[in-house]
Short mmCIF file of C-alpha atoms and ligand atoms in Angstrom, two decimals:
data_model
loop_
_atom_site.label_atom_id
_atom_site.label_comp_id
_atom_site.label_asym_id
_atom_site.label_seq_id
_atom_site.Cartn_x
_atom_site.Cartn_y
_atom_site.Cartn_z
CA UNK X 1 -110.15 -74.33 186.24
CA UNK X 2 -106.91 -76.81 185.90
CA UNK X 3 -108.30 -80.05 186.64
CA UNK X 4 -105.64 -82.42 185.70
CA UNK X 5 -102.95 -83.69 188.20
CA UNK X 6 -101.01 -83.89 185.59
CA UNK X 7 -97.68 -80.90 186.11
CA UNK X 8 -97.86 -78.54 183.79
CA UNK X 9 -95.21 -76.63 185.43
CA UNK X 10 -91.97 -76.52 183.94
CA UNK X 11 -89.55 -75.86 187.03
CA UNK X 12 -86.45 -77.71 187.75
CA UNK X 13 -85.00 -76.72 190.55
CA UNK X 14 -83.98 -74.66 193.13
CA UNK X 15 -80.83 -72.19 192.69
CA UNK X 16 -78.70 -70.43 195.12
CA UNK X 17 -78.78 -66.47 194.23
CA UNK X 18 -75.44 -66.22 195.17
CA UNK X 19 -73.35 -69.33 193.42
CA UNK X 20 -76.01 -70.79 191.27
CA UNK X 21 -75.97 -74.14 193.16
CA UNK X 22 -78.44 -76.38 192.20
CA UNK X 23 -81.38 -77.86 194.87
CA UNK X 24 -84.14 -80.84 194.81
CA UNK X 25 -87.31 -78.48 194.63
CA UNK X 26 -89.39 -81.38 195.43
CA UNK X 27 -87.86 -81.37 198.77
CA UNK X 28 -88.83 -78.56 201.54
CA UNK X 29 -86.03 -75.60 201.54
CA UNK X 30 -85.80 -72.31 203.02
CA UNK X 31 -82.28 -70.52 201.72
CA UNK X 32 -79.65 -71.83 200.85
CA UNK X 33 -77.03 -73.28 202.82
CA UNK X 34 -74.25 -72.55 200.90
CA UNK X 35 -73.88 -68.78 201.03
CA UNK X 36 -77.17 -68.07 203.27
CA UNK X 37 -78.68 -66.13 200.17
CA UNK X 38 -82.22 -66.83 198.80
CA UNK X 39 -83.09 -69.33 196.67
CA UNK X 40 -84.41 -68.70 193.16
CA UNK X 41 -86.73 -71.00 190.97
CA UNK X 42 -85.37 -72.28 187.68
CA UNK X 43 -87.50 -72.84 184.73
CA UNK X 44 -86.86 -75.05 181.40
CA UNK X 45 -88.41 -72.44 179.65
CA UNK X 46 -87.78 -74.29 176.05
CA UNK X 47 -91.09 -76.03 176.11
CA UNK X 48 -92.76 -72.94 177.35
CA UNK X 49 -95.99 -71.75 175.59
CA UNK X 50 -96.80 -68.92 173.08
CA UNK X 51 -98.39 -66.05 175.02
CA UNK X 52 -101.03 -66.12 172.31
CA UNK X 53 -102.06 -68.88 174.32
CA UNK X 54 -102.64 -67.34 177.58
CA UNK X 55 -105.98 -65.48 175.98
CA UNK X 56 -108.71 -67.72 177.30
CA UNK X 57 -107.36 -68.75 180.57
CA UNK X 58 -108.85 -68.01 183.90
CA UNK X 59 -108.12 -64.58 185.27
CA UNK X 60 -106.36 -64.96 188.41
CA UNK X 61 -102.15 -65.38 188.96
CA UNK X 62 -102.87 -69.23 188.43
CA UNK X 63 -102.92 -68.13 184.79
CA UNK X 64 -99.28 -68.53 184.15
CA UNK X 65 -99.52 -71.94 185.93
CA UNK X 66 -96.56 -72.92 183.83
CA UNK X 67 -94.22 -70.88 185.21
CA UNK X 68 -95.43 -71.46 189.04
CA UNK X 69 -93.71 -73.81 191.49
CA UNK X 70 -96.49 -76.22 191.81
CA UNK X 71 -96.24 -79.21 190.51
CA UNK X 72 -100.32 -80.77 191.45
CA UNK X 73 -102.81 -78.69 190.54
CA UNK X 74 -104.68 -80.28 193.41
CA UNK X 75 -102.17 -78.41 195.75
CA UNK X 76 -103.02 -74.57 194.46
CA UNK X 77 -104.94 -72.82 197.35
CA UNK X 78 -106.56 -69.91 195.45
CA UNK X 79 -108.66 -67.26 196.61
CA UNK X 80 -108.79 -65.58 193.13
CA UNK X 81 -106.02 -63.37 193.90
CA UNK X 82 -103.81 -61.43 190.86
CA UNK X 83 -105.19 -60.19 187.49
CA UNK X 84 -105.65 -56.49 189.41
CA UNK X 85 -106.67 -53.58 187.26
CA UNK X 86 -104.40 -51.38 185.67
CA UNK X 87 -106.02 -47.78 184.60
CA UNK X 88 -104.62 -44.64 183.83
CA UNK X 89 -104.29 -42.64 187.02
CA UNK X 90 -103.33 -39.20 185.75
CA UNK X 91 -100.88 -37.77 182.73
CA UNK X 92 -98.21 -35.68 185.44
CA UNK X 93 -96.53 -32.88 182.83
CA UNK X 94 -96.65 -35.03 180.14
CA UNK X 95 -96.32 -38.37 181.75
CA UNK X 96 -98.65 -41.05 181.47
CA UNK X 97 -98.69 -42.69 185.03
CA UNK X 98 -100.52 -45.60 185.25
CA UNK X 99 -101.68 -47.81 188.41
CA UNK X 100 -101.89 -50.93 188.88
CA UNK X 101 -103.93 -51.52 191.78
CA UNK X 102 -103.19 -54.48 194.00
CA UNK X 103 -105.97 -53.63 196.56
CA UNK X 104 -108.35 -55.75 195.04
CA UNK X 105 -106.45 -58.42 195.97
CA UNK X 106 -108.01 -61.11 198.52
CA UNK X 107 -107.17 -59.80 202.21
CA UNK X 108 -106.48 -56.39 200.38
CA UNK X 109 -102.70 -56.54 199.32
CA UNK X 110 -100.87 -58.20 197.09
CA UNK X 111 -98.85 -60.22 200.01
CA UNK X 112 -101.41 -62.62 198.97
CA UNK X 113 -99.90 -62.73 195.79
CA UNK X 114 -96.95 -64.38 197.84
CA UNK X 115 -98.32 -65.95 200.38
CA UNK X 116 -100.84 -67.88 198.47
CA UNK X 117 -98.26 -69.54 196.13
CA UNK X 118 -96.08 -70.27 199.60
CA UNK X 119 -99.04 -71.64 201.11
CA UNK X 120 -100.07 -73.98 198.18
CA UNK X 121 -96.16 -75.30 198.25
CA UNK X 122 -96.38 -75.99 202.03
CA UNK X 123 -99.38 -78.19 201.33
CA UNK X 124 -97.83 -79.60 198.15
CA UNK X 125 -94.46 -80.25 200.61
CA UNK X 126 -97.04 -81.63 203.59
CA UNK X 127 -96.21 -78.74 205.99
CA UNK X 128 -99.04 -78.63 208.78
CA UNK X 129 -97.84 -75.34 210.65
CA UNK X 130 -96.82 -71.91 209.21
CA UNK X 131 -95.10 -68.95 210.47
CA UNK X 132 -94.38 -65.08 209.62
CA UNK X 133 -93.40 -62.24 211.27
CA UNK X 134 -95.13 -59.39 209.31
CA UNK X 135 -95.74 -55.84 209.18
CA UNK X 136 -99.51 -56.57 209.32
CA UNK X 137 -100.45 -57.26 205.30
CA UNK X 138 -98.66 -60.95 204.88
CA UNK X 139 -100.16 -61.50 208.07
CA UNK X 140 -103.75 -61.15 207.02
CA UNK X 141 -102.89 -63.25 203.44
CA UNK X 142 -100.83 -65.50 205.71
CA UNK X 143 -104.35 -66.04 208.07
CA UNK X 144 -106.51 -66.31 205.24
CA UNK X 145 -104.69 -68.90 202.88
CA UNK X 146 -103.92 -70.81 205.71
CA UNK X 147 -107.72 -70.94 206.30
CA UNK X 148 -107.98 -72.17 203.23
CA UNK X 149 -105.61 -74.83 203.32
CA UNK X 150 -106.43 -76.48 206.83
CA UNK X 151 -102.56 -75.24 207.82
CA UNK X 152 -102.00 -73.56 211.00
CA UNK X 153 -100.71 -70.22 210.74
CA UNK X 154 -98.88 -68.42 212.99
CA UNK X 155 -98.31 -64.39 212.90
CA UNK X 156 -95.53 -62.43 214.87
CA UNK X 157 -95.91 -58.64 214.68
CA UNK X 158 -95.00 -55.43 215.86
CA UNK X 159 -97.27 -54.27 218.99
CA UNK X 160 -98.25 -50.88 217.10
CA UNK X 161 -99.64 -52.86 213.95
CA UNK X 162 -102.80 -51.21 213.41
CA UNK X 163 -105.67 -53.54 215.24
CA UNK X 164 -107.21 -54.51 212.55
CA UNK X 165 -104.46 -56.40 210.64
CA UNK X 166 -104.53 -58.43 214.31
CA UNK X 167 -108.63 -58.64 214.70
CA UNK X 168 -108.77 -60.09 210.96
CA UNK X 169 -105.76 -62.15 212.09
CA UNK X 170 -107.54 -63.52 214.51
CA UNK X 171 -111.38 -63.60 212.84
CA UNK X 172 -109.98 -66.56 210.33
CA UNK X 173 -108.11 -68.34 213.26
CA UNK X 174 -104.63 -67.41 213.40
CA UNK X 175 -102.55 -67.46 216.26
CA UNK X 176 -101.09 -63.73 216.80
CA UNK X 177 -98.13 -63.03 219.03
CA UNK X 178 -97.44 -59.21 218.97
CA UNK X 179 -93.65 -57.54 220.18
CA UNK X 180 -92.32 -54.49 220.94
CA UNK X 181 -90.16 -53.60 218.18
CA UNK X 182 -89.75 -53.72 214.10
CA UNK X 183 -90.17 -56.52 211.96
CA UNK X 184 -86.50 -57.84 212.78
CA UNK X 185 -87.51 -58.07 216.35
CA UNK X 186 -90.40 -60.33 214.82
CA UNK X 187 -87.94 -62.15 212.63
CA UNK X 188 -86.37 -63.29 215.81
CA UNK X 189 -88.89 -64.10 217.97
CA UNK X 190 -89.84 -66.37 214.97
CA UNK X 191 -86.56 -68.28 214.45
CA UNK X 192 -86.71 -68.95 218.19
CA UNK X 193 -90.45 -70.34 217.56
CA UNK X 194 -89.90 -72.42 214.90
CA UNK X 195 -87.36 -74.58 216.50
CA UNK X 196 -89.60 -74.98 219.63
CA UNK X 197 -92.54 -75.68 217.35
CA UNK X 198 -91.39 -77.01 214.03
CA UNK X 199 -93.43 -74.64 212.01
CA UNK X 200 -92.30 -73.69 208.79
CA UNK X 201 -91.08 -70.22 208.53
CA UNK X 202 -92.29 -68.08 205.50
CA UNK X 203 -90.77 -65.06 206.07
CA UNK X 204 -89.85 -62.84 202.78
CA UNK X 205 -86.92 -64.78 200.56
CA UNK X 206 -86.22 -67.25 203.26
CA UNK X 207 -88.85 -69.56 201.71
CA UNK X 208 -88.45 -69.62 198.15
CA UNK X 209 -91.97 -69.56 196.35
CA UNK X 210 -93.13 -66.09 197.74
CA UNK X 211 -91.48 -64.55 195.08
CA UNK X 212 -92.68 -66.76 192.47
CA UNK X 213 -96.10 -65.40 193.19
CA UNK X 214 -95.45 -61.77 193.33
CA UNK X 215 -93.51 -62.80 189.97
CA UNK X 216 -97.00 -63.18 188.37
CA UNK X 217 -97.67 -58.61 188.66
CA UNK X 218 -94.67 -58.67 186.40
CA UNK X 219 -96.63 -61.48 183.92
CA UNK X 220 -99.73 -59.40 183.95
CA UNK X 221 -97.98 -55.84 183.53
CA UNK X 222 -96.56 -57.27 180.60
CA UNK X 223 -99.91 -58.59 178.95
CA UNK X 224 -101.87 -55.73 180.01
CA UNK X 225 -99.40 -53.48 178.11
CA UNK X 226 -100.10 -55.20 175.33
CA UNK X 227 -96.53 -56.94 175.79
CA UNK X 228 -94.87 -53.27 175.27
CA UNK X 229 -93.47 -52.48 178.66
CA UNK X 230 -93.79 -49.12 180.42
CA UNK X 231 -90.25 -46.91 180.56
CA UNK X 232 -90.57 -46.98 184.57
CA UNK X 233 -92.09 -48.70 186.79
CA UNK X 234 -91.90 -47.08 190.47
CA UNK X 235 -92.58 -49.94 193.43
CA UNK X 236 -92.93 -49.25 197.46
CA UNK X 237 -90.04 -51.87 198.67
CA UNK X 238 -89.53 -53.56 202.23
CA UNK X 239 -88.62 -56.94 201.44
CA UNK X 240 -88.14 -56.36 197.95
CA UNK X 241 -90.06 -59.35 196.53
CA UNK X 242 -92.53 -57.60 194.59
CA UNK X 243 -89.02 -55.87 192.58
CA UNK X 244 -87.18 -58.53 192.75
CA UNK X 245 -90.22 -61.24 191.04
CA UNK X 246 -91.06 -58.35 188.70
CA UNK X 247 -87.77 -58.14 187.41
CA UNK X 248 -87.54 -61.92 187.35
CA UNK X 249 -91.13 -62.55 185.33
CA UNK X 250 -89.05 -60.06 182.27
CA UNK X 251 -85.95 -62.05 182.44
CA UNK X 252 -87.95 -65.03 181.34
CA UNK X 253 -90.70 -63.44 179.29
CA UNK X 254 -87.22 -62.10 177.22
CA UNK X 255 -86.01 -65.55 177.46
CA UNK X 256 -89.18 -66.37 175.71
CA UNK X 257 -88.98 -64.05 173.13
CA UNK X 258 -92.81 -62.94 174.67
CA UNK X 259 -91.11 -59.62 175.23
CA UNK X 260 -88.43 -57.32 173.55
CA UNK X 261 -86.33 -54.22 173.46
CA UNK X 262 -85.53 -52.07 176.42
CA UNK X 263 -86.82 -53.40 179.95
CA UNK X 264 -88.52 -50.90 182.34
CA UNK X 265 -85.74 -48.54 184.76
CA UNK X 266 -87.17 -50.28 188.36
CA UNK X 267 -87.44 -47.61 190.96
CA UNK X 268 -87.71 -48.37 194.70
CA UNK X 269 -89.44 -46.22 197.25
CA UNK X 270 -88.82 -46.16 201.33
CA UNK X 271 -89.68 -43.70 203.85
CA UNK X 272 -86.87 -42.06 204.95
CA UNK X 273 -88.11 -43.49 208.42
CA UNK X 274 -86.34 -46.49 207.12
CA UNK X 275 -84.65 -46.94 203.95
CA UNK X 276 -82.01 -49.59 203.91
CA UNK X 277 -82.40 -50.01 200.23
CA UNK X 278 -82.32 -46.22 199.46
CA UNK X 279 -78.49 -45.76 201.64
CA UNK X 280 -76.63 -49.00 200.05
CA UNK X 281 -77.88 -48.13 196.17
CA UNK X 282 -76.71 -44.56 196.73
CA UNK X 283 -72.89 -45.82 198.15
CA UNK X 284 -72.83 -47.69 194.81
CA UNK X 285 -72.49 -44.24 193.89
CA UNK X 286 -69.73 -43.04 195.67
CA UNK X 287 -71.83 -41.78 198.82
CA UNK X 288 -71.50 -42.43 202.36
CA UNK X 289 -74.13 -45.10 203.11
CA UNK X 290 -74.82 -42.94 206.02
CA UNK X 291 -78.21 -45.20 207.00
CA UNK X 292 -79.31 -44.76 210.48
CA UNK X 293 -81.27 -47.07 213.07
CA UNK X 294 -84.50 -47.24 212.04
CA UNK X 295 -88.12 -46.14 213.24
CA UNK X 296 -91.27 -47.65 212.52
CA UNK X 297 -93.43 -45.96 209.83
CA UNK X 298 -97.00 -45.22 208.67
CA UNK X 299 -96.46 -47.11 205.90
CA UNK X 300 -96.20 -50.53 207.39
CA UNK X 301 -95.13 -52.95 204.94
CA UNK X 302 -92.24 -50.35 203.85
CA UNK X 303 -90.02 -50.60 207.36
CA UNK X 304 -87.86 -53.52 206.73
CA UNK X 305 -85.04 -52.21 208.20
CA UNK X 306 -82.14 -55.59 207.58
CA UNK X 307 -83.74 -57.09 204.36
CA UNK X 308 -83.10 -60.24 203.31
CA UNK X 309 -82.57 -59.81 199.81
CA UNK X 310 -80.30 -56.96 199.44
CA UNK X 311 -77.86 -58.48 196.98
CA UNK X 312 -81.06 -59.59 194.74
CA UNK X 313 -82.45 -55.99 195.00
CA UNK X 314 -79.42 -54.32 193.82
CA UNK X 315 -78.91 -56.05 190.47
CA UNK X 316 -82.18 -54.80 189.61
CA UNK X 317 -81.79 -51.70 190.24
CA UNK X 318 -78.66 -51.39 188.63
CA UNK X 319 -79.39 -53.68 185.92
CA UNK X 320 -82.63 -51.56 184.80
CA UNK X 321 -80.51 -48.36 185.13
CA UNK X 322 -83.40 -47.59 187.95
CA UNK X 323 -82.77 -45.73 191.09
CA UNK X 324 -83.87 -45.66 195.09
CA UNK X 325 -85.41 -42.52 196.51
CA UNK X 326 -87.13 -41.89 200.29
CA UNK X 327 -89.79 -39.81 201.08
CA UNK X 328 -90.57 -38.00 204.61
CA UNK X 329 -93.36 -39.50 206.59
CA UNK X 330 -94.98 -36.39 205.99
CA UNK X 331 -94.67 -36.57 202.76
CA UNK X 332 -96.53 -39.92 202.42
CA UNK X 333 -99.11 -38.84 204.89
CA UNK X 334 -100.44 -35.72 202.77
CA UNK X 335 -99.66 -38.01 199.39
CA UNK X 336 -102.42 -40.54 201.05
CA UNK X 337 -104.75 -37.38 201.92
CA UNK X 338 -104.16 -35.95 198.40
CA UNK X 339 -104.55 -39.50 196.75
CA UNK X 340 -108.36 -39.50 198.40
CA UNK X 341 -109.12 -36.37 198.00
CA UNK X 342 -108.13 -35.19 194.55
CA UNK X 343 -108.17 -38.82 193.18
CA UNK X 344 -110.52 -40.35 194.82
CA UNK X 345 -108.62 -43.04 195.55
CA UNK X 346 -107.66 -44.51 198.78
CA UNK X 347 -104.35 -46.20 198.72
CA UNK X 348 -102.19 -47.84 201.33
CA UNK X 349 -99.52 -45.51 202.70
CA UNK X 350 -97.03 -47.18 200.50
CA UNK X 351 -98.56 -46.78 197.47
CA UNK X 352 -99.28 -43.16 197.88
CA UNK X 353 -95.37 -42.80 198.18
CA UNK X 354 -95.20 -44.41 195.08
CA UNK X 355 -97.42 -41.98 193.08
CA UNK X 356 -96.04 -38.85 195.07
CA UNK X 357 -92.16 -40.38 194.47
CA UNK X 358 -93.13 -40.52 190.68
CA UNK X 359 -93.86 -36.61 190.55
CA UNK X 360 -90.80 -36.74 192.12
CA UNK X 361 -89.11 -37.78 189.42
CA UNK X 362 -90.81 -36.16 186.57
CA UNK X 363 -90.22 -32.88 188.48
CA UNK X 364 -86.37 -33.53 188.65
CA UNK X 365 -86.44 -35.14 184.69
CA UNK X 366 -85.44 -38.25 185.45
CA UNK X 367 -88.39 -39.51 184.12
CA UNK X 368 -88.94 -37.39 181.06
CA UNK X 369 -91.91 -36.06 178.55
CA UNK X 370 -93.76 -38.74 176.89
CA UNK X 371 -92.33 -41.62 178.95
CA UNK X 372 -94.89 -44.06 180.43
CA UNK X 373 -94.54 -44.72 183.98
CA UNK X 374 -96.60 -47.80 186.17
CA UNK X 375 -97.10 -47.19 190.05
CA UNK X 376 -98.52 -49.67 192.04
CA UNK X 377 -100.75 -49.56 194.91
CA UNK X 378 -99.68 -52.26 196.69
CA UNK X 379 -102.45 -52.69 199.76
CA UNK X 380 -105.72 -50.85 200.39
CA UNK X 381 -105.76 -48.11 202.20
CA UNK X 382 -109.05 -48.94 204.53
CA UNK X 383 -106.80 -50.62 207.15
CA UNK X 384 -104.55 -47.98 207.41
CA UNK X 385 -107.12 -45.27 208.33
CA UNK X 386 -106.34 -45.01 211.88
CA UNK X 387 -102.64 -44.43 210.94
CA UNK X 388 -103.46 -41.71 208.68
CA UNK X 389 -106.63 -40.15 210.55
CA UNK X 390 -104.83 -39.79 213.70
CA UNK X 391 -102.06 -38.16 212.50
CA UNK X 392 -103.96 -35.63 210.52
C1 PLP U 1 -95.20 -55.82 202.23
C2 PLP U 1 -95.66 -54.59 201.60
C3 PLP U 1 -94.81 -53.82 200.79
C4 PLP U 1 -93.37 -54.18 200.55
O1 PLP U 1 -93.28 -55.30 199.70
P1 PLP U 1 -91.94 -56.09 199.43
O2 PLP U 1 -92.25 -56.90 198.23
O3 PLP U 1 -91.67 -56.91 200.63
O4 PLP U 1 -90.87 -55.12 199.19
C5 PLP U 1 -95.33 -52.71 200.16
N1 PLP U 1 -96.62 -52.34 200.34
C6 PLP U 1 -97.46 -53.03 201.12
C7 PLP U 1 -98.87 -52.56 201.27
C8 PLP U 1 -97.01 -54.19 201.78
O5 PLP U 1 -97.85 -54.89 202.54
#
């Protein structure tokens, strides 16, 4: 445990994403003004560490505390959350997919990889009110850190959320607002709240630290591969933090010279109920981006249908060579059903897609024999059982 309130983090400042504008990060920002693109944390990573030295430390995402946004280590609000286990989860004609699974994580996703470090910046930056519109999991980690903190949360979410994202909501004393619509309709009812209220919005990549804590999976895939990176690594996308920090936790592990060689192809899945990501990636490609208005979906956190952080997703995916595939709703129900029955593992919705988009891709040889390929399980799949039950 990091006792000192001494900073042993070694960010700057905040950039713009799009022009590369510097910001005061000791000052409270949302995006930039600018261009109205997220903001991105910058690093001096010259007096970083060597990873050798990571080996004792304690084994949560506070770990990497140098290359988090906080600045007093009195300011971390930390429910243990990050470190998840990675295991082999099957070898798929000659493919070894592994999984990391993120369902361990405190309030059962790893939103609270996100939410926690946005939560412990809010404190740091004296906010006393937070507020999210969610598709039910940053909700809960949302609820629960700001529990933790003394902050009050606020959570805005679609009426068909399944109950118990709002019961557990509610259970650690978060106000809940629900609306009929998708997540954008909850994006708006929030930017009308926060100006009537003065709460401090935290919705995906318009508060900048959220991705610095879903950063961390991208820190821990590397050590837990022994610092050799899997070929692929296949992630369920809404707002595209997880693939965005991911991608952002190599860039400065290569910077670092902690890593080397060939960086994994990053692979985004969506439900074809709603896949944003999916249509613009494929009219980089000379196709019509042909993307419809969207419906909800069983897997929750996946229907972002307007997301924030388009630009940042797409230089991923084309700068890992990676690609953006969709999968029926059917498709991700039986993949959930198969995942408990023949694996014996009960994932979220979304990262059932994940596992079932991966045979996807080994069937049509884009991932080929003897690759390694890392799935992640994003949320657990015990609060999705109505969606999945009732639609059997
Ligand atoms: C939020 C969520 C996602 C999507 O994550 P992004 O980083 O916003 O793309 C995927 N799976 C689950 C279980 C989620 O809660």
């Amino acid at each position: 445990m990091q006792t000192t309130i001494e900073s042993v983090s070694l960010a700057t400042d905040l950039i713009c994403s799009r022009c590369k504008q510097p910001y005061d990060i000791h000052q409270l920002h949302t995006f930039s003004p600018c261009c109205n693109k997220p903001f991105l944390v910058n690093y001096d990573l010259a007096d970083a560490p060597e990873k050798e030295e990571l080996k004792n430390r304690r084994q949560d995402m506070w770990r990497y505390q140098e290359f988090l946004p906080v600045f007093d280590a009195e300011n971390i609000v930390t429910l243990g959350e990050g470190f998840t286990p990675v295991r082999l989860f099957e070898n798929f004609k000659n493919v070894d997919i592994y999984l990391k699974d993120e369902s361990y994580n405190p309030s059962g996703s790893f939103k609270a990889r996100g939410i926690g470090m946005a939560v412990s910046k809010a404190k740091e930056l004296g906010v006393t009110h937070c507020i999210v519109p969610t598709a039910g999991n940053a909700g809960s980690a949302l609820a629960v850190f700001c529990a933790k903190a003394g902050i009050k949360a606020t959570v805005v979410m679609p009426s068909h959320t399944p109950a118990i994202f709002i019961q557990e909501c509610k259970l650690h004393g978060a106000e809940v607002i629900l609306i009929d619509g998708l997540i954008s309709d909850c994006g708006k009812k929030v930017a009308e709240m926060k100006l009537e209220t003065g709460a401090f919005d935290v919705s995906t990549l318009k508060e900048p630290y959220r991705i610095e804590g879903k950063k961390t999976m991208g820190y821990e895939i590397a050590e837990q591969f022994n610092w050799q990176l899997p070929d692929v690594i296949v992630y369920p996308t809404g707002g595209g933090t997880g693939l965005i920090g991911i991608w952002k936790a190599f860039r400065e592990m290569q910077q670092m010279g902690w890593i080397e060689g060939k960086l994994p192809r990053m692979v985004a899945v969506q439900s074809s109920a709603c896949q944003p990501v999916v249509k613009t990636y494929a009219s980089f490609t000379g196709q019509k981006n042909d993307y419809e208005l969207p419906s909800a979906s069983v897997a929750n956190g996946l229907a972002v249908p307007f997301p924030f952080g388009m630009d940042l997703m797409m230089e991923v995916l084309t700068g890992s060579n990676g690609t953006a595939i969709a999968l029926s709703e059917e498709e991700i129900i039986s993949a959930t059903i198969e995942a408990a029955q023949q694996k014996g593992t009960l994932m979220a919705p979304e990262g059932a897609a994940v596992w079932k988009a991966t045979r996807k891709l080994i069937d049509a040889g884009w991932i080929k024999e003897n690759e390694k390929a890392l799935i992640l399980n994003t949320g657990t799949g015990y609060k999705y059982l109505d969606n999945i039950i009732l639609r059997q």
